[in-house]
Tab-separated table of C-alpha atoms and ligand atoms in Angstrom:
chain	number	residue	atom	x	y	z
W	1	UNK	CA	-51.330	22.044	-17.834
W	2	UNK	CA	-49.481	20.000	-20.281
W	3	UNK	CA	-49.646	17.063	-18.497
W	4	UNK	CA	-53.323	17.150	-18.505
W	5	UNK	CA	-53.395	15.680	-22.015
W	6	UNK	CA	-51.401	12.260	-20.573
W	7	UNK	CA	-53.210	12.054	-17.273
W	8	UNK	CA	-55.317	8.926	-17.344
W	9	UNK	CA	-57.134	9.076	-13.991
W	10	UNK	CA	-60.888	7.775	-13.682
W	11	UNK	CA	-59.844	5.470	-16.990
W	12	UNK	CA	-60.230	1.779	-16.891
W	13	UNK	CA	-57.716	0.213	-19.066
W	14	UNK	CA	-57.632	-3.813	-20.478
W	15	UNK	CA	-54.324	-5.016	-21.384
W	16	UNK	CA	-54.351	-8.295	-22.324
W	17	UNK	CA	-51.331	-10.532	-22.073
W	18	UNK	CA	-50.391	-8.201	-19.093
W	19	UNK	CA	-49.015	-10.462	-16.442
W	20	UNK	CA	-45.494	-10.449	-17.813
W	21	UNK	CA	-43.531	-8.770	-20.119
W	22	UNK	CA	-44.474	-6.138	-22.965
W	23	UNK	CA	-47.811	-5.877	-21.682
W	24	UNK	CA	-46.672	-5.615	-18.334
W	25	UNK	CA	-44.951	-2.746	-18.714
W	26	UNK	CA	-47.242	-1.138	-20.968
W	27	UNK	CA	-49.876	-1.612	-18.236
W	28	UNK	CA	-47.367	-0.415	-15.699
W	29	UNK	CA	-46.797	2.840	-17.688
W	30	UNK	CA	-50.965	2.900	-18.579
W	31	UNK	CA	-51.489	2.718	-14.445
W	32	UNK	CA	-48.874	5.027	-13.496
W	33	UNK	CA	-50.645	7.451	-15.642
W	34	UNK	CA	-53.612	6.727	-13.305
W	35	UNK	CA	-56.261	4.470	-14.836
W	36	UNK	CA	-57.202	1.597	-13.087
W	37	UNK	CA	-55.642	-2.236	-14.751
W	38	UNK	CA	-57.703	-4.901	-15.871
W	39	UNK	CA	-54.877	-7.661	-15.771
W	40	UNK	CA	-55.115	-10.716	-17.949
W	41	UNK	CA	-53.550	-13.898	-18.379
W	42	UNK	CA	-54.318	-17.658	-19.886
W	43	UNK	CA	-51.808	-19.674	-18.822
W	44	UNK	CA	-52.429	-20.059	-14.984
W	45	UNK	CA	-54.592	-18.682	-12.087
W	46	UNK	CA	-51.867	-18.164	-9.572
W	47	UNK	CA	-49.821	-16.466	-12.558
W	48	UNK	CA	-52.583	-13.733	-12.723
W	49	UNK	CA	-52.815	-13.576	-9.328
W	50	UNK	CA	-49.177	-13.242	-8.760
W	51	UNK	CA	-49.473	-10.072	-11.733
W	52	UNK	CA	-51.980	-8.730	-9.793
W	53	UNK	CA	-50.530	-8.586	-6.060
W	54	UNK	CA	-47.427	-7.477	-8.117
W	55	UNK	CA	-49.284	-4.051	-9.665
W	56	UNK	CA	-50.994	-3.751	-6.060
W	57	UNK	CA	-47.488	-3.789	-4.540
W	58	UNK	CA	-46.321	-1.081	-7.105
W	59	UNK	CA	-49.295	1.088	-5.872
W	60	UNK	CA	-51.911	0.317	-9.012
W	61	UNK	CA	-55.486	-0.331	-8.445
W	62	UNK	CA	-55.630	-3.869	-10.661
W	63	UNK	CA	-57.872	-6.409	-11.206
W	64	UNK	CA	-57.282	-9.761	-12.580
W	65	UNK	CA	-59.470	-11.953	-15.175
W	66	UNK	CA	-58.383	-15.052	-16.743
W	67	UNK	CA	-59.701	-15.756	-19.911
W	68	UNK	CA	-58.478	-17.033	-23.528
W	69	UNK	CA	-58.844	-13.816	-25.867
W	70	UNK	CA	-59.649	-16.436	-29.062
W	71	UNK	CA	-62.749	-17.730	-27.232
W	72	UNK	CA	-65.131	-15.524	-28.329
W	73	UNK	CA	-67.769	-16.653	-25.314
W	74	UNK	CA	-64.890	-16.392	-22.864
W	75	UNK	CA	-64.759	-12.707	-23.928
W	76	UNK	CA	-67.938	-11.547	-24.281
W	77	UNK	CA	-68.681	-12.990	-20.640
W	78	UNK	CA	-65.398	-11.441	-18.914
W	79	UNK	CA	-66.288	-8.217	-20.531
W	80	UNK	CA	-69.372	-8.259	-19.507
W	81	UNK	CA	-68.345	-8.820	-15.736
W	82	UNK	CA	-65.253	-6.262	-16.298
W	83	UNK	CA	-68.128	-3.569	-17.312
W	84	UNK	CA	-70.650	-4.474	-13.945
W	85	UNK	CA	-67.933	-5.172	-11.602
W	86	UNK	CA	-65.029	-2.629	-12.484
W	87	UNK	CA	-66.747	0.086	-14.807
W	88	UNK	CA	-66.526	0.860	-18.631
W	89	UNK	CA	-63.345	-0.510	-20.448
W	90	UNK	CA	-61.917	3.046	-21.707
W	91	UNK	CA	-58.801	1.763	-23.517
W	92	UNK	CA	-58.656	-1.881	-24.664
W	93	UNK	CA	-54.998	-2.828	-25.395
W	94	UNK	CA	-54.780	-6.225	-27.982
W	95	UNK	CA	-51.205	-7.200	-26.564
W	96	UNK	CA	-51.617	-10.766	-25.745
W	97	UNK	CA	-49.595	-13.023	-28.451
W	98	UNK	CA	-47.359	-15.703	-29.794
W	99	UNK	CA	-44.452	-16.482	-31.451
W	100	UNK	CA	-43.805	-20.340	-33.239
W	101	UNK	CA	-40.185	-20.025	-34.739
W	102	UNK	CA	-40.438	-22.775	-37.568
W	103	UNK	CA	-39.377	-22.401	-41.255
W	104	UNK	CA	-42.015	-22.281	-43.715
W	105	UNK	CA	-41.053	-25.717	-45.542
W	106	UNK	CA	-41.625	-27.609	-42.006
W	107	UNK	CA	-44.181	-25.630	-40.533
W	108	UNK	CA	-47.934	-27.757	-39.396
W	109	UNK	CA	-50.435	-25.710	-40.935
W	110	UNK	CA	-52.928	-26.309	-37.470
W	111	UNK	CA	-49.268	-23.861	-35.658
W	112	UNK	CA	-49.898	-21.213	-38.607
W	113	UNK	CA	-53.398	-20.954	-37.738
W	114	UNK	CA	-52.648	-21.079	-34.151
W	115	UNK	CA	-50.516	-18.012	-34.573
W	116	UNK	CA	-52.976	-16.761	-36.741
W	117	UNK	CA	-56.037	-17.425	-34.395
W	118	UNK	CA	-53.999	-15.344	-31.079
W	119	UNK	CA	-51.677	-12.924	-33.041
W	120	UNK	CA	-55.128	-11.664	-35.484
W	121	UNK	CA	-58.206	-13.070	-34.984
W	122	UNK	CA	-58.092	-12.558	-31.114
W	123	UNK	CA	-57.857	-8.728	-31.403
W	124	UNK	CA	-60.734	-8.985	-33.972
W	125	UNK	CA	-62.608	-10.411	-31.040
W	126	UNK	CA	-61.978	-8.547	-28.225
W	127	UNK	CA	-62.217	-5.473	-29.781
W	128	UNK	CA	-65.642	-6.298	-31.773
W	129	UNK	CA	-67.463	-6.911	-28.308
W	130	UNK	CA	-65.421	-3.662	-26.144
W	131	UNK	CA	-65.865	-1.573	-29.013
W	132	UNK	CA	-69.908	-2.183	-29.078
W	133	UNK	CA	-69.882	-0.580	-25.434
W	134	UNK	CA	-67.681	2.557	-26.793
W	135	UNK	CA	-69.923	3.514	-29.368
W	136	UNK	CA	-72.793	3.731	-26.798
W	137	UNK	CA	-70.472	6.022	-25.235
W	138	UNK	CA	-69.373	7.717	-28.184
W	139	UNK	CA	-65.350	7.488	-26.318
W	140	UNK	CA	-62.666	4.594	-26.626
W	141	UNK	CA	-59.219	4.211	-27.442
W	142	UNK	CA	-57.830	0.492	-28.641
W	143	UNK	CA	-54.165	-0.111	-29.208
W	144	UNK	CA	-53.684	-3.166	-31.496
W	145	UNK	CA	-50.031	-4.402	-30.584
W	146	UNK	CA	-48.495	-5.083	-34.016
W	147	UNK	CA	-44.300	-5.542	-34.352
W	148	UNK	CA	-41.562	-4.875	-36.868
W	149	UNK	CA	-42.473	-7.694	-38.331
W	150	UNK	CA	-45.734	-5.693	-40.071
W	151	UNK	CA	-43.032	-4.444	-41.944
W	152	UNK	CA	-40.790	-6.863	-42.455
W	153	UNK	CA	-40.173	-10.605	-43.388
W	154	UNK	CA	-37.755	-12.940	-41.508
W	155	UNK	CA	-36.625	-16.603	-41.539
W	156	UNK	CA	-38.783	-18.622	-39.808
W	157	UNK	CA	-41.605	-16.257	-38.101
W	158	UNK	CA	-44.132	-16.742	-41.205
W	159	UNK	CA	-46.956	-16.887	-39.209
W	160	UNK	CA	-46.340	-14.345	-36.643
W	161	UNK	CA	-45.260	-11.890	-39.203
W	162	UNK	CA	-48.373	-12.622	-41.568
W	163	UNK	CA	-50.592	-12.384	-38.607
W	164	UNK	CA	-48.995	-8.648	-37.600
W	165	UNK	CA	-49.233	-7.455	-41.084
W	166	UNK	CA	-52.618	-8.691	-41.194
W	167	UNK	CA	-53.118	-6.676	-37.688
W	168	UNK	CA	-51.409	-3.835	-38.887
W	169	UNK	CA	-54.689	-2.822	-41.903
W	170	UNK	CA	-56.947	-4.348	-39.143
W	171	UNK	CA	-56.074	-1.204	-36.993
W	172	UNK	CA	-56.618	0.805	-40.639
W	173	UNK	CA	-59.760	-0.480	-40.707
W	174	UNK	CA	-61.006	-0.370	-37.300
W	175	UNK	CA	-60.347	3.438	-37.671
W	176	UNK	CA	-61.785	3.817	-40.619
W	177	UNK	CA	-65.140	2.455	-38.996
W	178	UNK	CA	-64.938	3.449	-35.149
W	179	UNK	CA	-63.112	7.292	-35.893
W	180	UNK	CA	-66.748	8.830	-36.464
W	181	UNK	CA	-67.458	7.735	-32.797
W	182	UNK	CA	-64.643	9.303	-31.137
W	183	UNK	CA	-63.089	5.787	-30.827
W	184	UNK	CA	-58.736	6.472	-31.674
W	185	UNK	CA	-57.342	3.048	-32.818
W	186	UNK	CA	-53.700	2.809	-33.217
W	187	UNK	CA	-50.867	0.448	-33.235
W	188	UNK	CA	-47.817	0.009	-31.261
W	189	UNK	CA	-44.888	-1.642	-33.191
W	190	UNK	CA	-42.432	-2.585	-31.077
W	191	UNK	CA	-38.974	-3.598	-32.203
W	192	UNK	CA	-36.487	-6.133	-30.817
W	193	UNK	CA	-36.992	-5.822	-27.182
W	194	UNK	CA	-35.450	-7.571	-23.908
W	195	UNK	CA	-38.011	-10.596	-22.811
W	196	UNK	CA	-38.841	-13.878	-22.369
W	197	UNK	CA	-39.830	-14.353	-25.935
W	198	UNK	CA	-36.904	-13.278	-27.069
W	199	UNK	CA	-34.637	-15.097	-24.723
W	200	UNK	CA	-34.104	-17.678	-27.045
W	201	UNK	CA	-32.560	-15.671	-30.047
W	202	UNK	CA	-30.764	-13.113	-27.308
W	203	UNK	CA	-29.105	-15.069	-25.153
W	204	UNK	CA	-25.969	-18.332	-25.114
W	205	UNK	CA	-24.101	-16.357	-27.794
W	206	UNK	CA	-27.230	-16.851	-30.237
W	207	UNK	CA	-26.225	-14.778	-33.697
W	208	UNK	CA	-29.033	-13.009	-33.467
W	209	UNK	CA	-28.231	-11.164	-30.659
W	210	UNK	CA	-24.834	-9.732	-32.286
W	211	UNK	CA	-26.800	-8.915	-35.676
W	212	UNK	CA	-29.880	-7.094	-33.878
W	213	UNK	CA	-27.145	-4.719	-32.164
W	214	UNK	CA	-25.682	-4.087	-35.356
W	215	UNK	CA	-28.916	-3.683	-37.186
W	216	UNK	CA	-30.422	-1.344	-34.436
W	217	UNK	CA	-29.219	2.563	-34.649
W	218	UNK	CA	-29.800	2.724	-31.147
W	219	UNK	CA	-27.303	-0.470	-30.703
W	220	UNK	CA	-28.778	-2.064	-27.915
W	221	UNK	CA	-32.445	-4.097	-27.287
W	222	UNK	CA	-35.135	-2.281	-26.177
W	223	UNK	CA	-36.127	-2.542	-22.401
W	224	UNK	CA	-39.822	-2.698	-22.020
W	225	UNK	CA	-40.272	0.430	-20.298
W	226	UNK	CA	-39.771	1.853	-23.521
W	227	UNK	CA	-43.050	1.230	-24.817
W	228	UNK	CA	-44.318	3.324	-21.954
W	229	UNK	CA	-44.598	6.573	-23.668
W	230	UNK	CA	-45.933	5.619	-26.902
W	231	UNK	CA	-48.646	3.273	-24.800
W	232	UNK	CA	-49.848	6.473	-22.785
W	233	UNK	CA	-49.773	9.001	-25.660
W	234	UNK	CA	-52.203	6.885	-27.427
W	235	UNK	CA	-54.195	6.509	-24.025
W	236	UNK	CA	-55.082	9.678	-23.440
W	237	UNK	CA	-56.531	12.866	-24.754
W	238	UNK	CA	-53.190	13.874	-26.225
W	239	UNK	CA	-53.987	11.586	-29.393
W	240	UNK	CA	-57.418	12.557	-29.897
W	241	UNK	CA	-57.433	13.160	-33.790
W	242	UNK	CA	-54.524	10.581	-34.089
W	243	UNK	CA	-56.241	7.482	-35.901
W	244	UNK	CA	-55.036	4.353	-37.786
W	245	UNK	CA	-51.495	5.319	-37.160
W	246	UNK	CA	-48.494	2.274	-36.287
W	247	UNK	CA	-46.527	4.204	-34.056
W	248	UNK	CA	-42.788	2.230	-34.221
W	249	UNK	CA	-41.148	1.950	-31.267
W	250	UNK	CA	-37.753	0.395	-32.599
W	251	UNK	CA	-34.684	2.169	-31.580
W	252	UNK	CA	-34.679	3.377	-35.246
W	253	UNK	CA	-34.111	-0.146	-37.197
W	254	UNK	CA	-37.158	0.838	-39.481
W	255	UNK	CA	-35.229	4.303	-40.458
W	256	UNK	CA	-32.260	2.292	-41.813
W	257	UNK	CA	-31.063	-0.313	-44.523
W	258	UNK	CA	-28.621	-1.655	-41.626
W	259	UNK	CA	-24.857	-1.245	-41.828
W	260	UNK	CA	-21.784	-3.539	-42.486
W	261	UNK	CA	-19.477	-4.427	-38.953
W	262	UNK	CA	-17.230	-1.587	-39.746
W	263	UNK	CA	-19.570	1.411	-40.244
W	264	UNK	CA	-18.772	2.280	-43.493
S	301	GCO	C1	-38.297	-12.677	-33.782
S	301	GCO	C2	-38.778	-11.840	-32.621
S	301	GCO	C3	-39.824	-10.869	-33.078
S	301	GCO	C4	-40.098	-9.844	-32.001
S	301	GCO	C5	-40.677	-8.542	-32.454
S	301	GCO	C6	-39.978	-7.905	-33.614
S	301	GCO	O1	-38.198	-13.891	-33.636
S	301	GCO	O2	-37.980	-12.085	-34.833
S	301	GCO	O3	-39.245	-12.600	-31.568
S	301	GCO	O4	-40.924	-11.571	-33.471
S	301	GCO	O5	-40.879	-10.401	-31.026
S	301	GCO	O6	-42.056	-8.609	-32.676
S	301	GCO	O7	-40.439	-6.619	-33.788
């Protein structure tokens, strides 16, 4: 059956950054499809645990591990305990990120590099020690979450964009390496959508919000359910000889040079 290729059952999925938005959908959609959900979070215990009774309520077998994704012994220790206590991490996804909205001129180089450090050099880490477990296997799929902003410049993201371009080839070259071990990386490169870390350039009649509408073919922000589909096609069996592709998920501003208020 066609739905074979998308079922995920008896996978074990890591998403990290999953105990709110983006991630928390994708691991939504991810579970749904029937792997179990290796939560994580940074910020606060009884934030992951909240995440986790939440997925539990919604009928998802999840388990919750707190740990900073840029500490390399933090990750190679949780791993470790995700692999004994929960079983083999199938699909790793590198969601967990942040945003520092500053314009080049006035930005502290230690916030670049902080960007840098959680944005690049985190899913450099996490994936280094999973993917050492899914060559044993010779079976893994890792979904870097990249952004528009591979693509594209804008004022005052520097670092954030720098640090998804950079993780943009880092899924090219993670293929390039892992493919010959039936390991599929791929990106996800979401476009302007709906959440808290948006909030501030969406909402109180911020300009942005108007101009993203216009810019966006689809004329609306995405809703994070969106990302569903592309996060369990590239899951699952169904992308098996799909590797070192950014799949855009962007209501279609990529496709287009934008348009003036009046259409024409
Ligand atoms: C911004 C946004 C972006 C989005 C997204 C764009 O300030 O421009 O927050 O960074 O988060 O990644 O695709």
């Amino acid at each position: 059956m066609s739905t074979e290729l998308f079922n995920l059952k008896g996978k074990i999925a890591l998403i990290t950054g999953s105990t709110h938005g983006l991630g928390m959908a994708m691991a939504m959609g991810i579970g749904n499809a029937g792997a179990k959900i290796i939560v994580n979070g940074n910020s606060s215990k009884e934030k992951l645990e909240r995440a986790v009774k939440y997925y539990i309520s919604k009928g998802l077998d999840a388990y919750g591990y707190l740990f900073d994704v840029s500490d390399e012994k933090s990750v190679i220790k949780n791993i470790d305990d995700i692999e004994k206590n929960v079983g083999p991490i199938d699909i790793l996804v590198n969601n967990a990120g942040i945003i520092k909205r500053t314009l080049i001129k006035d930005m502290l180089v230690k916030d670049f590099e902080e960007v840098i450090k959680i944005d690049l050099v985190a899913p450099f880490i996490v994936s280094k020690h999973v993917v050492k477990k899914m060559i044993l296997r010779k079976s893994g799929k890792i979904i870097n979450i990249c952004s528009l902003l591979s693509e594209f410049g804008r004022n005052s993201v520097s670092a954030y964009s720098s640090a998804k371009g950079g993780l943009k080839i880092l899924t090219k070259n993670m293929a390039t390496e892992w493919a010959k071990y039936n390991i599929q990386v791929n990106g996800i490169g979401p476009g302007y959508f709906a959440t808290d870390q948006t909030k501030p350039i969406r909402e109180n009649g911020h300009p942005f919000n108007d101009f993203i509408i216009n810019r966006t073919p689809s004329a609306k922000w995405g809703n994070p359910e969106d990302l569903q589909g592309a996060a369990i096609f590239l899951s699952s069996k169904a992308s098996d000889f799909v590797n070192g592709h950014i799949l855009y998920v962007d209501g279609g501003i990529l496709a287009t040079i934008g348009k003036p208020q009046n259409e024409i």
